[in-house]
């Protein structure tokens, strides 16, 4: 019973959806202000979701049943991520051994759900989007994992979120050190790609492949994909805070840090044009992996 | 008015369906979406795929080629889907009425909910048209 409450209400699904949709509004509002506009009201994303729930669900000819199942796969896994992260922050030391690994795996599932759904939709543009998404996943996972390994090394080889948090409480945030700061920069750029924000919104590219992976979705499944976006916008900054910046996690500091990371992501999104997929892969596997390796070596040296 | 309609009027995602216009109307539509007019304040955004669309903005006079495509686009959009005819061409074919390649006006191909005349209409006129469309949706219940 308690587990269900944790999973569905707080700090799991419902809570993170609400915060995520508000974060999406922050994204749209900051973008609007940067472009010298007023921007939408705070309830805009909620209205969008309600509207999408009321629309017709179109099942394209030639599509497979996985077309409808894929979004649920993504949203369920992200609900679990937000539950694990939230419980670790509220009750430190309650996690299980290896929950960091579980969270890392679960956070790739939305991208995989996107690929499955797009490939099942029998649309050529969606398959272009799916192939780009797949390459992007392969590209950003490497430096992202390297930066996570840096943190694991720094906290004495622990793969438990609770221990990483405890280590930071007693020895100061990871971001203060050299290796931690480098890993943080790498992780922020990888998260940009995980969220599908410019400059790495290649798989959704509105202007060239018309929403790519999402092109055939309408109504309820599209709403669920919007929820996945919102959940990612909540869980990924929280994950970063847990790993890098967790010295003080009292609610006020937590909200401040969350908004700070959000604004960094949005600023990167608004000041960079979209790169091509080959440029993105070269960037992640080349420069960024190199930087992440330097961070790793510094962590091994104990800096 | 039920919650579905209320949400629809507050979050209109428009899809740009150009049925062989002269392109001026399309430029005016893009003007509406620029920061100067900022229609995102009202939840209006441009959708890339017709499956996400709530409103089709139709411009131009359908010819023999684009007529069928326009009909198919309307069928592909998820219902409830509204249609606005933008420009005098889409409203009533103006000087192309007698043309050899103009079989019919837009509203004989798909049902049109609002007409915005002008050649091309100003961005303000287009916004006024959208407002009228929202008023119309508020007063009808048969559309959904
Ligand atoms: S109404 Fe005028 S501006 Fe618009 S498409 Fe027709 S001719 Fe061009």
CSV table of C-alpha atoms and ligand atoms in Angstrom, one decimal:
chain,number,residue,atom,x,y,z
A,1,UNK,CA,0.0,0.0,0.0
A,2,UNK,CA,2.7,2.4,1.0
A,3,UNK,CA,4.8,1.4,-2.0
A,4,UNK,CA,1.8,2.2,-4.2
A,5,UNK,CA,1.4,5.6,-2.6
A,6,UNK,CA,5.1,6.3,-3.1
A,7,UNK,CA,4.9,5.2,-6.7
A,8,UNK,CA,1.7,6.8,-7.8
A,9,UNK,CA,1.3,9.9,-5.7
A,10,UNK,CA,4.3,11.2,-3.8
A,11,UNK,CA,7.2,11.4,-4.7
A,12,UNK,CA,6.4,9.3,-7.7
A,13,UNK,CA,4.2,9.8,-10.7
A,14,UNK,CA,1.6,12.4,-9.9
A,15,UNK,CA,4.0,14.8,-8.0
A,16,UNK,CA,6.7,14.6,-10.6
A,17,UNK,CA,4.2,15.1,-13.4
A,18,UNK,CA,3.0,18.3,-11.8
A,19,UNK,CA,6.5,19.6,-11.1
A,20,UNK,CA,7.6,18.5,-14.6
A,21,UNK,CA,4.8,20.3,-16.3
A,22,UNK,CA,5.6,23.5,-14.3
A,23,UNK,CA,9.2,23.0,-15.4
A,24,UNK,CA,8.1,22.8,-19.0
A,25,UNK,CA,6.3,26.1,-18.4
A,26,UNK,CA,9.5,27.6,-17.0
A,27,UNK,CA,11.2,26.5,-20.2
A,28,UNK,CA,8.5,28.1,-22.4
A,29,UNK,CA,8.4,31.3,-20.3
A,30,UNK,CA,12.2,31.8,-20.2
A,31,UNK,CA,12.4,31.0,-23.9
A,32,UNK,CA,9.7,33.6,-24.5
A,33,UNK,CA,11.5,36.2,-22.4
A,34,UNK,CA,14.7,35.6,-24.2
A,35,UNK,CA,12.9,36.3,-27.5
A,36,UNK,CA,11.4,39.4,-26.1
A,37,UNK,CA,7.9,37.9,-25.8
A,38,UNK,CA,5.4,37.5,-23.0
A,39,UNK,CA,5.0,33.7,-23.2
A,40,UNK,CA,2.2,31.4,-22.2
A,41,UNK,CA,0.4,31.4,-18.8
A,42,UNK,CA,1.5,28.9,-16.1
A,43,UNK,CA,-1.3,26.4,-16.7
A,44,UNK,CA,-0.6,26.2,-20.4
A,45,UNK,CA,1.0,22.7,-20.3
A,46,UNK,CA,-1.8,21.3,-18.2
A,47,UNK,CA,-4.3,22.6,-20.7
A,48,UNK,CA,-2.3,21.1,-23.6
A,49,UNK,CA,-2.4,17.7,-21.9
A,50,UNK,CA,-6.2,17.9,-21.2
A,51,UNK,CA,-6.8,18.9,-24.8
A,52,UNK,CA,-4.8,16.0,-26.1
A,53,UNK,CA,-6.7,13.6,-23.9
A,54,UNK,CA,-9.9,14.8,-25.6
A,55,UNK,CA,-8.7,14.3,-29.1
A,56,UNK,CA,-9.2,11.3,-31.4
A,57,UNK,CA,-6.5,8.6,-31.3
A,58,UNK,CA,-5.5,7.7,-34.8
A,59,UNK,CA,-4.0,4.3,-35.3
A,60,UNK,CA,-2.1,4.6,-38.7
A,61,UNK,CA,-2.5,1.9,-41.3
A,62,UNK,CA,0.3,-0.6,-41.1
A,63,UNK,CA,1.3,0.2,-37.6
A,64,UNK,CA,1.9,-2.4,-35.0
A,65,UNK,CA,0.3,-2.6,-31.5
A,66,UNK,CA,3.7,-1.5,-30.0
A,67,UNK,CA,2.9,1.9,-31.4
A,68,UNK,CA,0.4,2.4,-28.6
A,69,UNK,CA,2.3,0.5,-25.9
A,70,UNK,CA,5.6,2.3,-26.3
A,71,UNK,CA,4.7,5.6,-24.6
A,72,UNK,CA,3.4,3.7,-21.5
A,73,UNK,CA,6.7,1.9,-21.2
A,74,UNK,CA,8.5,5.2,-21.1
A,75,UNK,CA,6.2,6.8,-18.6
A,76,UNK,CA,6.2,3.9,-16.2
A,77,UNK,CA,10.0,3.7,-16.1
A,78,UNK,CA,10.3,7.4,-15.4
A,79,UNK,CA,7.7,7.2,-12.6
A,80,UNK,CA,10.0,4.6,-11.0
A,81,UNK,CA,13.1,6.8,-11.5
A,82,UNK,CA,11.4,9.7,-9.8
A,83,UNK,CA,10.2,7.5,-6.9
A,84,UNK,CA,13.7,6.2,-6.3
A,85,UNK,CA,15.3,9.6,-6.5
A,86,UNK,CA,12.6,11.2,-4.4
A,87,UNK,CA,12.7,8.6,-1.6
A,88,UNK,CA,16.5,8.9,-1.5
A,89,UNK,CA,16.2,12.6,-0.9
A,90,UNK,CA,13.4,12.4,1.6
A,91,UNK,CA,14.7,9.4,3.6
A,92,UNK,CA,18.5,9.2,3.1
A,93,UNK,CA,19.9,5.8,3.6
A,94,UNK,CA,16.7,3.9,2.6
A,95,UNK,CA,17.9,2.9,-0.8
A,96,UNK,CA,19.0,-0.5,-1.9
A,97,UNK,CA,22.4,-1.6,-3.2
A,98,UNK,CA,23.0,-0.6,-6.8
A,99,UNK,CA,20.0,1.8,-7.2
A,100,UNK,CA,22.3,4.1,-9.1
A,101,UNK,CA,22.6,1.4,-11.8
A,102,UNK,CA,18.9,0.8,-11.8
A,103,UNK,CA,18.2,4.5,-12.3
A,104,UNK,CA,20.7,4.8,-15.1
A,105,UNK,CA,19.1,1.9,-16.9
A,106,UNK,CA,15.6,3.2,-16.4
A,107,UNK,CA,16.5,6.6,-17.7
A,108,UNK,CA,17.4,5.2,-21.1
A,109,UNK,CA,14.1,3.5,-21.5
A,110,UNK,CA,12.2,6.7,-22.6
A,111,UNK,CA,14.5,7.0,-25.6
A,112,UNK,CA,14.1,3.3,-26.3
A,113,UNK,CA,10.3,3.7,-26.1
A,114,UNK,CA,10.5,6.6,-28.5
A,115,UNK,CA,12.5,4.4,-30.9
A,116,UNK,CA,10.1,1.5,-30.6
A,117,UNK,CA,7.1,3.7,-31.1
A,118,UNK,CA,8.5,5.5,-34.1
A,119,UNK,CA,9.6,2.3,-35.8
A,120,UNK,CA,6.2,0.8,-35.3
A,121,UNK,CA,4.4,3.7,-36.8
A,122,UNK,CA,5.1,2.8,-40.4
A,123,UNK,CA,6.1,6.4,-41.4
A,124,UNK,CA,9.3,7.1,-43.3
A,125,UNK,CA,10.0,10.4,-41.5
A,126,UNK,CA,9.4,8.7,-38.1
A,127,UNK,CA,12.0,6.0,-39.0
A,128,UNK,CA,14.5,8.7,-39.9
A,129,UNK,CA,13.8,10.2,-36.5
A,130,UNK,CA,14.2,6.8,-34.8
A,131,UNK,CA,17.5,6.1,-36.5
A,132,UNK,CA,18.8,9.5,-35.4
A,133,UNK,CA,17.5,8.9,-31.9
A,134,UNK,CA,19.3,5.6,-31.7
A,135,UNK,CA,22.6,7.1,-32.8
A,136,UNK,CA,22.2,9.9,-30.3
A,137,UNK,CA,21.6,7.4,-27.5
A,138,UNK,CA,24.7,5.5,-28.4
A,139,UNK,CA,26.6,8.8,-28.6
A,140,UNK,CA,25.7,10.5,-25.3
A,141,UNK,CA,25.6,7.4,-23.1
A,142,UNK,CA,29.4,7.0,-23.2
A,143,UNK,CA,30.4,10.4,-21.8
A,144,UNK,CA,27.4,10.4,-19.4
A,145,UNK,CA,28.4,7.1,-17.9
A,146,UNK,CA,32.0,8.2,-17.7
A,147,UNK,CA,30.9,11.3,-15.7
A,148,UNK,CA,28.8,9.0,-13.4
A,149,UNK,CA,31.8,6.8,-12.9
A,150,UNK,CA,33.8,9.8,-11.9
A,151,UNK,CA,31.3,10.4,-9.1
A,152,UNK,CA,31.3,6.8,-8.1
A,153,UNK,CA,35.1,6.9,-7.7
A,154,UNK,CA,34.9,10.1,-5.7
A,155,UNK,CA,32.5,8.6,-3.2
A,156,UNK,CA,34.6,5.6,-2.5
A,157,UNK,CA,33.3,3.2,-5.2
A,158,UNK,CA,29.8,3.2,-3.9
A,159,UNK,CA,26.9,2.4,-6.4
A,160,UNK,CA,24.2,3.4,-3.9
A,161,UNK,CA,22.6,6.8,-4.1
A,162,UNK,CA,22.3,7.0,-0.4
A,163,UNK,CA,26.0,6.6,0.1
A,164,UNK,CA,26.8,9.2,-2.5
A,165,UNK,CA,24.5,11.6,-0.8
A,166,UNK,CA,26.0,10.8,2.6
A,167,UNK,CA,29.5,11.2,1.3
A,168,UNK,CA,28.7,14.7,-0.1
A,169,UNK,CA,27.1,15.7,3.2
A,170,UNK,CA,30.2,14.9,5.1
A,171,UNK,CA,32.9,15.9,2.5
A,172,UNK,CA,31.2,18.7,0.5
A,173,UNK,CA,29.5,18.7,-2.8
A,174,UNK,CA,31.2,16.9,-5.7
A,175,UNK,CA,30.9,19.9,-7.9
A,176,UNK,CA,33.3,21.9,-5.8
A,177,UNK,CA,36.3,19.7,-6.8
A,178,UNK,CA,38.1,19.8,-10.2
A,179,UNK,CA,37.0,16.3,-11.3
A,180,UNK,CA,33.4,16.9,-10.1
A,181,UNK,CA,33.1,20.2,-12.0
A,182,UNK,CA,34.4,18.7,-15.2
A,183,UNK,CA,32.0,15.7,-14.8
A,184,UNK,CA,29.1,18.1,-14.1
A,185,UNK,CA,29.8,20.1,-17.4
A,186,UNK,CA,29.9,16.8,-19.3
A,187,UNK,CA,26.7,15.5,-17.7
A,188,UNK,CA,24.8,18.8,-18.4
A,189,UNK,CA,25.6,18.5,-22.1
A,190,UNK,CA,24.6,14.9,-22.2
A,191,UNK,CA,21.3,15.8,-20.4
A,192,UNK,CA,20.6,18.3,-23.1
A,193,UNK,CA,20.7,15.4,-25.6
A,194,UNK,CA,18.7,13.2,-23.3
A,195,UNK,CA,15.9,15.8,-23.1
A,196,UNK,CA,16.0,16.3,-26.9
A,197,UNK,CA,16.6,20.0,-26.6
A,198,UNK,CA,18.5,22.1,-29.1
A,199,UNK,CA,21.3,21.8,-30.1
A,200,UNK,CA,20.6,18.1,-29.9
A,201,UNK,CA,16.9,18.0,-30.9
A,202,UNK,CA,18.0,16.1,-34.1
A,203,UNK,CA,15.5,13.3,-33.7
A,204,UNK,CA,12.5,15.7,-33.4
A,205,UNK,CA,13.7,18.4,-35.8
A,206,UNK,CA,10.4,20.3,-36.4
A,207,UNK,CA,11.6,22.0,-39.5
A,208,UNK,CA,13.1,19.2,-41.4
A,209,UNK,CA,11.4,15.9,-40.5
A,210,UNK,CA,8.3,17.4,-38.8
A,211,UNK,CA,8.5,16.2,-35.3
A,212,UNK,CA,10.2,13.0,-36.5
A,213,UNK,CA,9.6,10.3,-34.0
A,214,UNK,CA,6.3,11.8,-32.9
A,215,UNK,CA,4.9,12.4,-36.3
A,216,UNK,CA,2.2,9.8,-36.3
A,217,UNK,CA,1.1,10.2,-32.7
A,218,UNK,CA,-2.2,12.0,-31.8
A,219,UNK,CA,-4.5,12.2,-28.8
A,220,UNK,CA,-3.7,10.1,-25.7
A,221,UNK,CA,-0.3,8.6,-26.8
A,222,UNK,CA,1.0,12.1,-27.8
A,223,UNK,CA,-0.1,13.4,-24.4
A,224,UNK,CA,1.9,10.6,-22.8
A,225,UNK,CA,4.9,11.5,-24.8
A,226,UNK,CA,4.5,15.1,-23.6
A,227,UNK,CA,4.3,13.7,-20.0
A,228,UNK,CA,7.5,11.8,-20.7
A,229,UNK,CA,9.2,15.1,-21.7
A,230,UNK,CA,7.9,16.7,-18.5
A,231,UNK,CA,9.0,13.9,-16.3
A,232,UNK,CA,12.5,14.0,-17.9
A,233,UNK,CA,12.6,17.7,-17.2
A,234,UNK,CA,12.0,16.9,-13.6
A,235,UNK,CA,14.0,13.7,-13.0
A,236,UNK,CA,17.2,14.6,-14.9
A,237,UNK,CA,18.0,17.9,-13.0
A,238,UNK,CA,17.1,16.1,-9.7
A,239,UNK,CA,19.5,13.3,-10.7
A,240,UNK,CA,22.2,15.8,-11.4
A,241,UNK,CA,21.6,17.5,-8.0
A,242,UNK,CA,21.8,14.1,-6.2
A,243,UNK,CA,25.1,13.2,-7.8
A,244,UNK,CA,26.9,16.5,-7.9
A,245,UNK,CA,25.4,19.1,-5.7
A,246,UNK,CA,23.9,17.5,-2.6
A,247,UNK,CA,25.6,19.1,0.3
A,248,UNK,CA,22.5,20.9,1.5
A,249,UNK,CA,19.2,19.4,0.4
A,250,UNK,CA,16.7,21.4,2.5
A,251,UNK,CA,13.6,22.2,0.5
A,252,UNK,CA,14.5,25.8,-0.3
A,253,UNK,CA,18.0,24.9,-1.5
A,254,UNK,CA,16.6,22.0,-3.5
A,255,UNK,CA,14.2,24.2,-5.3
A,256,UNK,CA,16.9,26.9,-5.9
A,257,UNK,CA,19.3,24.3,-7.3
A,258,UNK,CA,16.6,22.7,-9.5
A,259,UNK,CA,15.7,26.1,-11.0
A,260,UNK,CA,19.4,27.0,-11.5
A,261,UNK,CA,20.0,23.8,-13.5
A,262,UNK,CA,16.8,24.2,-15.4
A,263,UNK,CA,17.8,27.7,-16.4
A,264,UNK,CA,21.3,26.6,-17.5
A,265,UNK,CA,19.7,23.9,-19.7
A,266,UNK,CA,17.2,26.4,-21.2
A,267,UNK,CA,19.9,29.0,-21.9
A,268,UNK,CA,22.0,26.3,-23.7
A,269,UNK,CA,18.9,25.4,-25.6
A,270,UNK,CA,18.1,28.9,-26.7
A,271,UNK,CA,21.6,30.0,-27.7
A,272,UNK,CA,22.6,27.1,-29.9
A,273,UNK,CA,21.4,26.1,-33.4
A,274,UNK,CA,20.7,22.4,-34.1
A,275,UNK,CA,23.7,20.3,-35.1
A,276,UNK,CA,23.7,17.5,-37.6
A,277,UNK,CA,23.6,13.9,-36.3
A,278,UNK,CA,27.2,13.2,-37.5
A,279,UNK,CA,28.4,16.4,-35.7
A,280,UNK,CA,26.6,15.3,-32.6
A,281,UNK,CA,28.2,11.9,-32.6
A,282,UNK,CA,31.6,13.3,-33.2
A,283,UNK,CA,31.1,15.8,-30.4
A,284,UNK,CA,30.0,13.2,-27.9
A,285,UNK,CA,32.5,10.5,-28.8
A,286,UNK,CA,35.4,12.9,-29.5
A,287,UNK,CA,35.7,16.1,-27.5
A,288,UNK,CA,33.3,15.3,-24.7
A,289,UNK,CA,34.6,11.8,-24.0
A,290,UNK,CA,38.1,13.2,-23.9
A,291,UNK,CA,37.0,15.8,-21.3
A,292,UNK,CA,35.1,13.1,-19.3
A,293,UNK,CA,38.3,11.0,-19.3
A,294,UNK,CA,40.3,13.9,-18.0
A,295,UNK,CA,37.8,14.2,-15.2
A,296,UNK,CA,38.0,10.5,-14.5
A,297,UNK,CA,41.8,10.6,-14.3
A,298,UNK,CA,41.6,13.6,-12.0
A,299,UNK,CA,39.2,11.7,-9.8
A,300,UNK,CA,41.6,8.7,-9.7
A,301,UNK,CA,44.4,11.1,-8.6
A,302,UNK,CA,42.0,12.3,-5.9
A,303,UNK,CA,41.5,15.9,-7.1
B,1,UNK,CA,-19.3,24.1,-22.5
B,2,UNK,CA,-17.5,21.1,-21.4
B,3,UNK,CA,-13.9,20.8,-20.3
B,4,UNK,CA,-12.7,19.3,-23.6
B,5,UNK,CA,-13.9,22.3,-25.6
B,6,UNK,CA,-12.5,24.7,-23.0
B,7,UNK,CA,-9.1,23.1,-23.2
B,8,UNK,CA,-9.3,23.1,-27.0
B,9,UNK,CA,-9.9,26.9,-27.2
B,10,UNK,CA,-7.0,27.6,-24.8
B,11,UNK,CA,-4.5,25.4,-26.7
B,12,UNK,CA,-4.9,25.6,-30.4
B,13,UNK,CA,-2.1,24.0,-32.4
B,14,UNK,CA,-2.2,25.2,-35.9
B,15,UNK,CA,-1.1,23.4,-39.0
B,16,UNK,CA,-0.3,25.3,-42.1
B,17,UNK,CA,-2.0,23.8,-45.1
B,18,UNK,CA,-1.1,25.7,-48.3
B,19,UNK,CA,-3.4,24.7,-51.1
B,20,UNK,CA,-1.6,26.5,-53.9
B,21,UNK,CA,-1.6,30.1,-52.7
B,22,UNK,CA,0.6,32.9,-54.1
B,23,UNK,CA,2.6,32.7,-50.9
B,24,UNK,CA,1.7,36.1,-49.5
B,25,UNK,CA,-0.9,34.7,-47.1
B,26,UNK,CA,1.7,32.2,-45.8
B,27,UNK,CA,4.1,35.0,-45.1
B,28,UNK,CA,1.4,36.8,-43.1
B,29,UNK,CA,0.7,33.6,-41.2
B,30,UNK,CA,4.4,33.4,-40.3
B,31,UNK,CA,4.2,37.0,-39.2
B,32,UNK,CA,1.4,36.1,-36.7
B,33,UNK,CA,3.7,33.5,-35.2
B,34,UNK,CA,6.7,35.9,-34.8
B,35,UNK,CA,7.6,37.4,-31.4
B,36,UNK,CA,5.9,40.7,-32.3
B,37,UNK,CA,2.4,39.3,-32.1
B,38,UNK,CA,3.4,36.4,-29.8
B,39,UNK,CA,0.3,34.2,-30.1
B,40,UNK,CA,1.9,31.7,-27.7
B,41,UNK,CA,0.3,33.9,-25.0
B,42,UNK,CA,-3.0,32.3,-25.9
B,43,UNK,CA,-1.5,28.8,-26.3
B,44,UNK,CA,-1.3,28.9,-30.1
B,45,UNK,CA,1.7,27.1,-31.5
B,46,UNK,CA,2.7,25.8,-34.9
B,47,UNK,CA,2.5,22.0,-35.2
B,48,UNK,CA,4.9,20.2,-37.6
B,49,UNK,CA,2.7,17.2,-38.1
B,50,UNK,CA,-0.9,17.2,-39.1
B,51,UNK,CA,-1.6,14.5,-36.5
B,52,UNK,CA,-0.9,17.1,-33.8
B,53,UNK,CA,-3.1,19.8,-35.4
B,54,UNK,CA,-6.2,21.3,-33.9
B,55,UNK,CA,-6.7,24.0,-36.6
B,56,UNK,CA,-5.9,23.8,-40.3
B,57,UNK,CA,-5.0,27.2,-41.8
B,58,UNK,CA,-5.9,26.9,-45.4
B,59,UNK,CA,-4.6,29.4,-47.9
B,60,UNK,CA,-5.0,29.7,-51.6
B,61,UNK,CA,-7.3,28.3,-54.3
B,62,UNK,CA,-7.3,24.5,-54.6
B,63,UNK,CA,-6.4,23.3,-58.0
B,64,UNK,CA,-6.9,19.9,-59.5
B,65,UNK,CA,-3.7,18.6,-57.8
B,66,UNK,CA,-4.0,20.2,-54.3
B,67,UNK,CA,-7.7,19.6,-54.0
B,68,UNK,CA,-7.3,15.9,-53.2
B,69,UNK,CA,-4.3,16.5,-51.0
B,70,UNK,CA,-6.3,19.1,-48.9
B,71,UNK,CA,-9.2,16.6,-48.5
B,72,UNK,CA,-6.7,13.9,-47.3
B,73,UNK,CA,-5.0,16.3,-44.9
B,74,UNK,CA,-8.3,17.0,-43.3
B,75,UNK,CA,-9.1,13.3,-43.0
B,76,UNK,CA,-5.6,12.7,-41.4
B,77,UNK,CA,-6.1,15.3,-38.7
B,78,UNK,CA,-7.5,14.0,-35.4
B,79,UNK,CA,-11.0,15.3,-34.7
B,80,UNK,CA,-12.2,17.7,-33.3
B,81,UNK,CA,-10.3,19.7,-36.0
B,82,UNK,CA,-11.2,23.2,-37.0
B,83,UNK,CA,-10.5,24.9,-40.3
B,84,UNK,CA,-9.8,28.6,-41.0
B,85,UNK,CA,-9.7,29.8,-44.6
B,86,UNK,CA,-7.1,32.6,-44.8
B,87,UNK,CA,-7.1,35.1,-47.6
B,88,UNK,CA,-9.6,36.1,-50.2
B,89,UNK,CA,-8.4,33.2,-52.4
B,90,UNK,CA,-9.4,30.6,-49.8
B,91,UNK,CA,-12.6,32.4,-49.0
B,92,UNK,CA,-14.0,32.9,-52.5
B,93,UNK,CA,-11.4,32.4,-55.2
B,94,UNK,CA,-11.4,36.1,-56.2
B,95,UNK,CA,-9.9,36.7,-59.6
B,96,UNK,CA,-9.0,33.0,-60.1
B,97,UNK,CA,-12.7,32.1,-60.2
B,98,UNK,CA,-12.8,31.7,-64.0
B,99,UNK,CA,-9.4,30.0,-64.1
B,100,UNK,CA,-9.1,26.7,-66.0
B,101,UNK,CA,-7.3,25.2,-63.0
B,102,UNK,CA,-9.6,26.2,-60.2
B,103,UNK,CA,-12.3,23.5,-59.8
B,104,UNK,CA,-13.9,24.7,-56.6
B,105,UNK,CA,-13.3,26.9,-53.5
B,106,UNK,CA,-11.9,25.5,-50.2
B,107,UNK,CA,-15.3,25.2,-48.5
B,108,UNK,CA,-16.5,22.8,-51.1
B,109,UNK,CA,-13.6,20.4,-50.3
B,110,UNK,CA,-13.6,20.6,-46.5
B,111,UNK,CA,-15.9,22.3,-44.0
B,112,UNK,CA,-14.6,25.7,-43.1
B,113,UNK,CA,-15.3,27.2,-39.7
B,114,UNK,CA,-14.0,30.8,-40.1
B,115,UNK,CA,-13.2,33.0,-43.0
B,116,UNK,CA,-10.5,35.7,-42.9
B,117,UNK,CA,-10.8,37.8,-46.1
B,118,UNK,CA,-8.0,40.1,-47.3
B,119,UNK,CA,-5.3,39.9,-50.0
B,120,UNK,CA,-3.3,39.1,-47.9
B,121,UNK,CA,-5.0,39.7,-44.5
B,122,UNK,CA,-3.1,41.6,-41.9
B,123,UNK,CA,-1.8,39.6,-38.9
B,124,UNK,CA,-4.3,41.5,-36.7
B,125,UNK,CA,-7.1,40.3,-39.0
B,126,UNK,CA,-5.9,36.7,-38.7
B,127,UNK,CA,-5.8,37.0,-34.9
B,128,UNK,CA,-9.4,38.5,-35.0
B,129,UNK,CA,-10.4,35.5,-37.1
B,130,UNK,CA,-9.0,33.1,-34.5
B,131,UNK,CA,-10.9,35.0,-31.8
B,132,UNK,CA,-14.1,34.7,-33.8
B,133,UNK,CA,-13.5,31.0,-34.2
B,134,UNK,CA,-13.0,30.5,-30.5
B,135,UNK,CA,-16.3,32.4,-29.9
B,136,UNK,CA,-18.0,30.1,-32.4
B,137,UNK,CA,-16.7,27.0,-30.7
B,138,UNK,CA,-17.9,28.3,-27.3
B,139,UNK,CA,-21.4,28.6,-28.7
B,140,UNK,CA,-21.7,25.3,-30.4
B,141,UNK,CA,-21.8,21.9,-29.0
B,142,UNK,CA,-22.3,19.9,-32.1
B,143,UNK,CA,-18.7,20.2,-33.3
B,144,UNK,CA,-17.4,17.5,-30.9
C,1,LIG,S1,-5.6,36.0,-51.0
C,1,LIG,FE1,-4.1,37.3,-52.1
C,1,LIG,S2,-2.2,37.1,-51.0
C,1,LIG,FE2,-3.5,35.4,-50.3
C,1,LIG,S3,-2.9,33.7,-51.6
C,1,LIG,FE3,-4.6,34.7,-52.6
C,1,LIG,S4,-3.7,36.2,-54.1
C,1,LIG,FE4,-2.1,35.5,-52.6
